[in-house]
Amino acid sequence: MSISLDAAATPTAAAQAGDRTIFARRMILVLAIVLLLTAVLSLASGATGTSARSVVWALVSGQDDLISAVERVVIFDIRLPRTVLGMMIGASLAVSGATMQGLFRNPLADPGIVGVSAGAGLGAVTFIVLGGSVLAPVAALFGIYHVPFAAFLGGLAFTFALYRISTSNGRTSVATMLLAGIALGAMAGAFTGLLIFRADDEQLRDLTFWGLGSVAGATWPKVLAVAPIILPILVFAPFMARGLNAMTLGEATAQHLGIHVQIFKRVAIVMVAAATGAAVAVSGGIGFVGIVVPHLLRLWIGPDHRYLLPACALLGAIMLLFADAIARQIVAPAELPIGIVTATVGAPFFLWILLRKRGLTDI
């Protein structure tokens, strides 16, 4: 009896005792509430003094006289698209990281670390620099979606290459995956450098800030450009939970459980590439969200992807909104790129994971 009472004393202990389903559901509810509060605070923070009360009135009331014209412009035309875009990017990066970690069966897989984001960035930079000249017909064909589509193709190519290099006889080598990711990232960086060398002054300035990662230039057209890509993936991702749970037991076991392994892997890879590509296309290089968020949630609610994937979407959105708020305040009135904030927190966390897994990775 004393053991059960001790185990139930804290949520973490209860989770370790095996009752993670109830705790996971409660955690998802808590994260949803925290995300709502974080979004309101994100809308209320900035150089222009708009209160949280004004934000709430503006969002839930249809009366125009409750807020001033300036507040209306600030909230709906500047901050709201930035907040919505930040939530979508954070959610997509976190879900992509959790999906890759389940697919590769190790906690070190992340679109930013293993080169997928670099491939998506190469595709985006290619169209940013050449979309007005050599690739103008292709850019005109896809309209506002040409940069996200190019980023998707780049991320897809690098994801397939990474999987083919690091997987042999159905088993993925962690060391090979990390080394291949470094090599692919370096290759993408070399080609990106060539394109930057060709860019004009205006493109060069845009690419410099884009490479550091930011949602400062968020607009409703950007939101509409990536929403048809990211939102369906976020909705569909929980339906991948059964397959990812089976994949953690090995491909042979997953096959016996009725999972069409090859088809499942291709679908998962395309999802990761599309989500990462769309995020990179509009925000640039924002790293470590895909490794920090899933790892934290596995410690809290366990590895069951039925709850892990929705929780990752929520916590990823929360983390990116917090990082954006810090980026806006730390050097106010200027703005620090979000990629610097996430790397400052994420890089030490990644090193901690490496040290914890040293026996497994042989690093």
Short mmCIF file of C-alpha atoms in Angstrom, two decimals:
data_model
loop_
_atom_site.label_atom_id
_atom_site.label_comp_id
_atom_site.label_asym_id
_atom_site.label_seq_id
_atom_site.Cartn_x
_atom_site.Cartn_y
_atom_site.Cartn_z
CA MET A 1 0.00 0.00 0.00
CA SER A 2 2.78 2.41 0.87
CA ILE A 3 4.36 1.86 -2.51
CA SER A 4 1.18 2.73 -4.39
CA LEU A 5 0.66 5.83 -2.25
CA ASP A 6 4.20 6.99 -2.93
CA ALA A 7 3.80 6.28 -6.62
CA ALA A 8 0.66 8.36 -6.75
CA ALA A 9 2.22 11.24 -4.86
CA THR A 10 3.38 13.02 -8.00
CA PRO A 11 2.31 12.87 -11.68
CA THR A 12 5.81 11.76 -12.66
CA ALA A 13 5.77 8.93 -10.17
CA ALA A 14 2.32 7.90 -11.29
CA ALA A 15 3.53 7.86 -14.88
CA GLN A 16 6.49 5.69 -13.94
CA ALA A 17 4.11 3.35 -12.13
CA GLY A 18 2.38 2.68 -15.44
CA ASP A 19 -0.68 4.99 -15.37
CA ARG A 20 0.53 7.25 -18.18
CA THR A 21 -2.67 7.34 -20.22
CA ILE A 22 -4.64 9.50 -17.78
CA PHE A 23 -1.62 11.70 -17.10
CA ALA A 24 -0.97 12.09 -20.85
CA ARG A 25 -4.54 13.19 -21.49
CA ARG A 26 -4.36 15.68 -18.66
CA MET A 27 -1.04 16.95 -19.95
CA ILE A 28 -2.52 17.53 -23.41
CA LEU A 29 -5.39 19.50 -21.86
CA VAL A 30 -2.96 21.58 -19.79
CA LEU A 31 -0.79 22.25 -22.84
CA ALA A 32 -3.83 23.38 -24.83
CA ILE A 33 -4.72 25.88 -22.09
CA VAL A 34 -1.12 27.07 -21.82
CA LEU A 35 -0.98 27.52 -25.60
CA LEU A 36 -4.11 29.67 -25.52
CA LEU A 37 -2.65 31.86 -22.77
CA THR A 38 0.71 32.05 -24.54
CA ALA A 39 -0.97 33.13 -27.77
CA VAL A 40 -2.79 35.94 -25.96
CA LEU A 41 0.44 37.08 -24.32
CA SER A 42 2.21 36.94 -27.69
CA LEU A 43 -0.48 39.16 -29.20
CA ALA A 44 -0.20 41.57 -26.28
CA SER A 45 3.61 41.87 -26.27
CA GLY A 46 5.58 44.21 -28.48
CA ALA A 47 6.80 47.75 -28.92
CA THR A 48 3.24 49.11 -29.13
CA GLY A 49 1.55 48.99 -25.76
CA THR A 50 -1.50 46.80 -26.39
CA SER A 51 -2.89 45.14 -23.27
CA ALA A 52 -3.96 41.53 -22.96
CA ARG A 53 -7.47 42.75 -22.14
CA SER A 54 -7.64 44.60 -25.46
CA VAL A 55 -6.47 41.49 -27.26
CA VAL A 56 -9.15 39.33 -25.65
CA TRP A 57 -11.87 41.88 -26.40
CA ALA A 58 -10.69 42.16 -29.99
CA LEU A 59 -10.77 38.39 -30.50
CA VAL A 60 -14.04 37.47 -28.78
CA SER A 61 -16.16 40.56 -29.38
CA GLY A 62 -17.58 41.88 -32.59
CA GLN A 63 -17.86 45.45 -31.31
CA ASP A 64 -15.43 47.71 -33.13
CA ASP A 65 -15.58 50.50 -30.55
CA LEU A 66 -13.89 48.40 -27.84
CA ILE A 67 -10.43 48.91 -29.33
CA SER A 68 -8.82 51.77 -31.19
CA ALA A 69 -8.01 51.73 -34.88
CA VAL A 70 -4.29 51.52 -34.11
CA GLU A 71 -4.80 48.56 -31.79
CA ARG A 72 -6.93 46.85 -34.42
CA VAL A 73 -4.17 47.17 -37.03
CA VAL A 74 -1.46 46.06 -34.60
CA ILE A 75 -3.42 43.03 -33.40
CA PHE A 76 -5.00 41.75 -36.61
CA ASP A 77 -2.52 42.79 -39.30
CA ILE A 78 0.85 42.51 -37.53
CA ARG A 79 0.76 40.34 -34.43
CA LEU A 80 -1.98 37.82 -35.24
CA PRO A 81 -0.36 36.48 -38.45
CA ARG A 82 2.96 36.33 -36.60
CA THR A 83 1.39 34.35 -33.75
CA VAL A 84 -0.49 31.98 -36.06
CA LEU A 85 2.62 31.40 -38.19
CA GLY A 86 4.75 30.82 -35.08
CA MET A 87 2.31 28.24 -33.75
CA MET A 88 2.21 26.37 -37.06
CA ILE A 89 6.00 26.37 -37.42
CA GLY A 90 6.63 25.24 -33.84
CA ALA A 91 4.02 22.49 -34.10
CA SER A 92 5.30 21.25 -37.46
CA LEU A 93 8.94 21.13 -36.35
CA ALA A 94 8.10 19.30 -33.11
CA VAL A 95 5.83 16.77 -34.83
CA SER A 96 8.45 16.25 -37.54
CA GLY A 97 11.08 15.57 -34.90
CA ALA A 98 8.85 13.08 -33.06
CA THR A 99 8.01 11.33 -36.33
CA MET A 100 11.66 11.05 -37.36
CA GLN A 101 12.65 9.75 -33.94
CA GLY A 102 9.93 7.11 -34.09
CA LEU A 103 10.83 6.16 -37.65
CA PHE A 104 14.59 5.94 -36.98
CA ARG A 105 13.96 4.46 -33.52
CA ASN A 106 16.32 6.81 -31.65
CA PRO A 107 15.91 10.14 -29.84
CA LEU A 108 18.69 11.92 -31.75
CA ALA A 109 16.85 12.29 -35.05
CA ASP A 110 15.81 15.86 -35.76
CA PRO A 111 15.20 17.66 -39.08
CA GLY A 112 17.69 20.38 -38.15
CA ILE A 113 20.48 18.17 -36.84
CA VAL A 114 20.48 15.48 -39.52
CA GLY A 115 20.44 17.82 -42.51
CA VAL A 116 16.78 17.79 -43.54
CA SER A 117 16.32 21.47 -42.71
CA ALA A 118 19.52 22.26 -44.62
CA GLY A 119 18.11 20.49 -47.69
CA ALA A 120 14.83 22.37 -47.35
CA GLY A 121 16.78 25.60 -46.97
CA LEU A 122 18.76 24.85 -50.12
CA GLY A 123 15.53 24.38 -52.07
CA ALA A 124 14.09 27.62 -50.71
CA VAL A 125 17.26 29.63 -51.35
CA THR A 126 17.42 28.29 -54.89
CA PHE A 127 14.03 29.79 -55.71
CA ILE A 128 14.62 32.96 -53.71
CA VAL A 129 17.74 33.72 -55.75
CA LEU A 130 16.81 32.21 -59.14
CA GLY A 131 13.03 32.50 -59.00
CA GLY A 132 13.11 35.83 -60.80
CA SER A 133 15.43 34.71 -63.60
CA VAL A 134 16.31 31.13 -64.55
CA LEU A 135 13.47 29.50 -62.61
CA ALA A 136 10.91 32.24 -63.30
CA PRO A 137 8.57 29.95 -65.34
CA VAL A 138 8.50 27.39 -62.53
CA ALA A 139 7.95 30.09 -59.91
CA ALA A 140 5.07 31.52 -61.94
CA LEU A 141 3.54 28.03 -62.24
CA PHE A 142 3.32 27.54 -58.48
CA GLY A 143 2.58 31.16 -57.55
CA ILE A 144 2.89 31.95 -53.83
CA TYR A 145 3.63 28.27 -53.16
CA HIS A 146 6.85 28.13 -55.20
CA VAL A 147 9.22 28.67 -52.23
CA PRO A 148 7.43 26.18 -49.90
CA PHE A 149 7.30 23.66 -52.76
CA ALA A 150 11.01 24.05 -53.46
CA ALA A 151 11.78 23.67 -49.75
CA PHE A 152 9.62 20.53 -49.68
CA LEU A 153 11.53 19.00 -52.58
CA GLY A 154 14.87 19.81 -50.97
CA GLY A 155 13.82 18.37 -47.62
CA LEU A 156 12.35 15.28 -49.30
CA ALA A 157 15.53 14.57 -51.25
CA PHE A 158 17.74 14.92 -48.19
CA THR A 159 15.42 12.82 -46.01
CA PHE A 160 15.41 9.95 -48.50
CA ALA A 161 19.19 10.22 -48.88
CA LEU A 162 19.66 10.18 -45.11
CA TYR A 163 17.45 7.14 -44.70
CA ARG A 164 19.17 5.21 -47.49
CA ILE A 165 22.64 5.98 -46.16
CA SER A 166 22.01 5.24 -42.49
CA THR A 167 19.77 2.17 -42.84
CA SER A 168 21.05 -1.28 -43.73
CA ASN A 169 19.19 -4.59 -43.44
CA GLY A 170 16.30 -2.84 -41.74
CA ARG A 171 18.49 -1.36 -38.98
CA THR A 172 19.49 2.28 -38.63
CA SER A 173 22.95 3.16 -37.37
CA VAL A 174 22.82 6.21 -35.12
CA ALA A 175 26.47 7.11 -35.71
CA THR A 176 26.03 6.78 -39.49
CA MET A 177 22.89 8.89 -39.36
CA LEU A 178 24.63 11.71 -37.49
CA LEU A 179 27.70 11.62 -39.73
CA ALA A 180 25.53 11.47 -42.86
CA GLY A 181 23.52 14.41 -41.55
CA ILE A 182 26.70 16.42 -41.05
CA ALA A 183 27.86 15.57 -44.57
CA LEU A 184 24.50 16.37 -46.16
CA GLY A 185 24.27 19.62 -44.20
CA ALA A 186 27.76 20.62 -45.32
CA MET A 187 26.89 19.84 -48.94
CA ALA A 188 23.70 21.88 -48.70
CA GLY A 189 25.67 24.71 -47.09
CA ALA A 190 28.18 24.69 -49.96
CA PHE A 191 25.50 24.96 -52.63
CA THR A 192 23.65 27.57 -50.59
CA GLY A 193 26.89 29.56 -50.39
CA LEU A 194 27.22 29.49 -54.18
CA LEU A 195 23.68 30.81 -54.55
CA ILE A 196 24.28 33.52 -51.95
CA PHE A 197 27.41 34.56 -53.85
CA ARG A 198 25.19 35.09 -56.90
CA ALA A 199 22.50 37.01 -54.99
CA ASP A 200 22.10 40.78 -55.29
CA ASP A 201 22.30 43.13 -52.30
CA GLU A 202 18.58 42.99 -51.49
CA GLN A 203 18.45 39.21 -51.74
CA LEU A 204 21.65 38.93 -49.71
CA ARG A 205 20.18 40.93 -46.83
CA ASP A 206 16.97 38.87 -46.89
CA LEU A 207 18.90 35.61 -46.96
CA THR A 208 21.15 36.65 -44.08
CA PHE A 209 18.24 37.26 -41.72
CA TRP A 210 16.27 34.34 -43.15
CA GLY A 211 19.12 31.95 -42.40
CA LEU A 212 19.09 32.91 -38.71
CA GLY A 213 15.40 32.10 -38.38
CA SER A 214 12.59 34.53 -37.64
CA VAL A 215 8.85 35.09 -37.96
CA ALA A 216 9.22 38.88 -37.91
CA GLY A 217 8.12 39.17 -41.52
CA ALA A 218 4.93 37.17 -40.99
CA THR A 219 2.00 38.26 -43.14
CA TRP A 220 -1.35 36.72 -43.97
CA PRO A 221 -0.14 35.72 -47.48
CA LYS A 222 2.72 33.76 -45.85
CA VAL A 223 0.27 32.11 -43.48
CA LEU A 224 -1.99 31.18 -46.38
CA ALA A 225 1.01 29.86 -48.33
CA VAL A 226 2.00 27.27 -45.72
CA ALA A 227 -1.30 26.54 -43.95
CA PRO A 228 -2.55 24.15 -46.71
CA ILE A 229 0.67 22.15 -46.21
CA ILE A 230 1.20 22.22 -42.46
CA LEU A 231 -2.37 21.97 -41.12
CA PRO A 232 -3.33 18.74 -42.97
CA ILE A 233 -0.07 17.15 -41.77
CA LEU A 234 -0.79 18.12 -38.16
CA VAL A 235 -4.30 16.68 -38.46
CA PHE A 236 -3.10 13.47 -40.12
CA ALA A 237 -0.06 12.91 -37.87
CA PRO A 238 -1.95 11.26 -34.95
CA PHE A 239 -3.21 8.60 -37.38
CA MET A 240 0.44 7.59 -37.79
CA ALA A 241 0.68 6.77 -34.08
CA ARG A 242 -0.08 3.05 -34.39
CA GLY A 243 2.55 2.60 -37.08
CA LEU A 244 5.18 4.57 -35.16
CA ASN A 245 4.45 2.57 -32.01
CA ALA A 246 4.93 -0.61 -33.98
CA MET A 247 8.13 0.68 -35.62
CA THR A 248 9.72 1.20 -32.20
CA LEU A 249 9.62 -2.61 -31.81
CA GLY A 250 11.47 -3.12 -35.10
CA GLU A 251 10.44 -3.36 -38.72
CA ALA A 252 9.94 -7.14 -38.62
CA THR A 253 7.61 -6.86 -35.63
CA ALA A 254 5.75 -3.96 -37.25
CA GLN A 255 5.25 -6.08 -40.37
CA HIS A 256 3.78 -8.91 -38.27
CA LEU A 257 1.44 -6.39 -36.60
CA GLY A 258 -0.07 -5.54 -39.99
CA ILE A 259 1.92 -2.41 -40.85
CA HIS A 260 2.98 -2.09 -44.49
CA VAL A 261 6.45 -0.97 -43.47
CA GLN A 262 7.77 0.34 -46.78
CA ILE A 263 4.63 2.32 -47.56
CA PHE A 264 4.51 3.63 -44.02
CA LYS A 265 8.14 4.79 -44.16
CA ARG A 266 7.57 6.60 -47.43
CA VAL A 267 4.47 8.36 -46.11
CA ALA A 268 6.28 9.38 -42.91
CA ILE A 269 9.27 10.69 -44.85
CA VAL A 270 7.08 12.73 -47.19
CA MET A 271 5.21 14.18 -44.20
CA VAL A 272 8.43 15.19 -42.45
CA ALA A 273 9.83 16.72 -45.63
CA ALA A 274 6.64 18.66 -46.37
CA ALA A 275 6.23 20.00 -42.83
CA THR A 276 9.91 20.89 -42.45
CA GLY A 277 10.09 22.38 -45.93
CA ALA A 278 7.07 24.61 -45.39
CA ALA A 279 8.38 25.77 -42.01
CA VAL A 280 11.87 26.50 -43.31
CA ALA A 281 10.50 28.32 -46.35
CA VAL A 282 8.77 31.01 -44.27
CA SER A 283 10.88 31.11 -41.10
CA GLY A 284 14.41 30.11 -42.09
CA GLY A 285 16.68 28.05 -39.89
CA ILE A 286 15.02 27.44 -36.52
CA GLY A 287 16.75 24.47 -34.96
CA PHE A 288 16.45 22.12 -31.98
CA VAL A 289 12.66 22.40 -31.53
CA GLY A 290 12.29 18.96 -33.08
CA ILE A 291 14.65 17.31 -30.61
CA VAL A 292 13.94 19.20 -27.37
CA VAL A 293 10.13 18.98 -27.41
CA PRO A 294 9.69 15.23 -28.14
CA HIS A 295 12.41 14.27 -25.67
CA LEU A 296 10.88 16.32 -22.85
CA LEU A 297 7.44 14.88 -23.51
CA ARG A 298 8.74 11.31 -23.58
CA LEU A 299 10.12 11.90 -20.11
CA TRP A 300 6.75 13.24 -18.94
CA ILE A 301 4.06 11.19 -20.70
CA GLY A 302 5.95 8.24 -22.17
CA PRO A 303 6.66 7.06 -25.73
CA ASP A 304 3.08 6.30 -26.85
CA HIS A 305 2.69 8.29 -30.07
CA ARG A 306 -1.10 8.47 -29.66
CA TYR A 307 -0.47 11.12 -27.04
CA LEU A 308 3.08 12.13 -27.91
CA LEU A 309 2.26 13.59 -31.34
CA PRO A 310 -0.62 15.88 -30.21
CA ALA A 311 1.39 16.94 -27.17
CA CYS A 312 4.40 17.72 -29.40
CA ALA A 313 2.25 19.95 -31.61
CA LEU A 314 1.04 21.91 -28.59
CA LEU A 315 4.37 22.19 -26.77
CA GLY A 316 6.22 22.99 -30.01
CA ALA A 317 3.86 25.88 -30.65
CA ILE A 318 4.25 27.08 -27.05
CA MET A 319 8.04 26.89 -27.20
CA LEU A 320 8.27 28.85 -30.44
CA LEU A 321 5.94 31.56 -29.17
CA PHE A 322 8.03 31.88 -26.01
CA ALA A 323 11.23 32.01 -28.08
CA ASP A 324 9.67 34.70 -30.27
CA ALA A 325 8.66 36.71 -27.21
CA ILE A 326 12.20 36.47 -25.83
CA ALA A 327 13.64 37.45 -29.21
CA ARG A 328 11.43 40.56 -29.23
CA GLN A 329 12.28 41.65 -25.68
CA ILE A 330 15.93 40.76 -25.10
CA VAL A 331 17.38 43.46 -27.39
CA ALA A 332 14.32 45.72 -27.67
CA PRO A 333 13.48 47.73 -29.69
CA ALA A 334 15.43 45.51 -32.11
CA GLU A 335 14.60 41.81 -32.55
CA LEU A 336 16.93 38.87 -32.08
CA PRO A 337 16.48 36.05 -34.62
CA ILE A 338 14.58 33.11 -33.10
CA GLY A 339 17.16 30.65 -34.39
CA ILE A 340 19.71 32.15 -31.99
CA VAL A 341 17.35 31.72 -29.03
CA THR A 342 16.43 28.11 -29.84
CA ALA A 343 20.08 27.19 -30.50
CA THR A 344 21.18 28.74 -27.20
CA VAL A 345 18.77 26.48 -25.33
CA GLY A 346 18.73 23.49 -27.67
CA ALA A 347 22.46 22.93 -28.22
CA PRO A 348 23.26 22.24 -24.52
CA PHE A 349 20.15 20.05 -24.34
CA PHE A 350 21.35 18.05 -27.35
CA LEU A 351 24.76 17.58 -25.73
CA TRP A 352 23.02 16.33 -22.59
CA ILE A 353 21.09 13.77 -24.65
CA LEU A 354 24.33 12.63 -26.28
CA LEU A 355 25.94 12.12 -22.89
CA ARG A 356 22.92 10.17 -21.62
CA LYS A 357 22.95 7.97 -24.72
CA ARG A 358 26.73 7.61 -24.91
CA GLY A 359 26.57 3.90 -24.27
CA LEU A 360 24.07 3.47 -27.10
CA THR A 361 25.63 5.76 -29.69
CA ASP A 362 29.30 5.00 -28.97
CA ILE A 363 30.03 8.70 -29.18
#
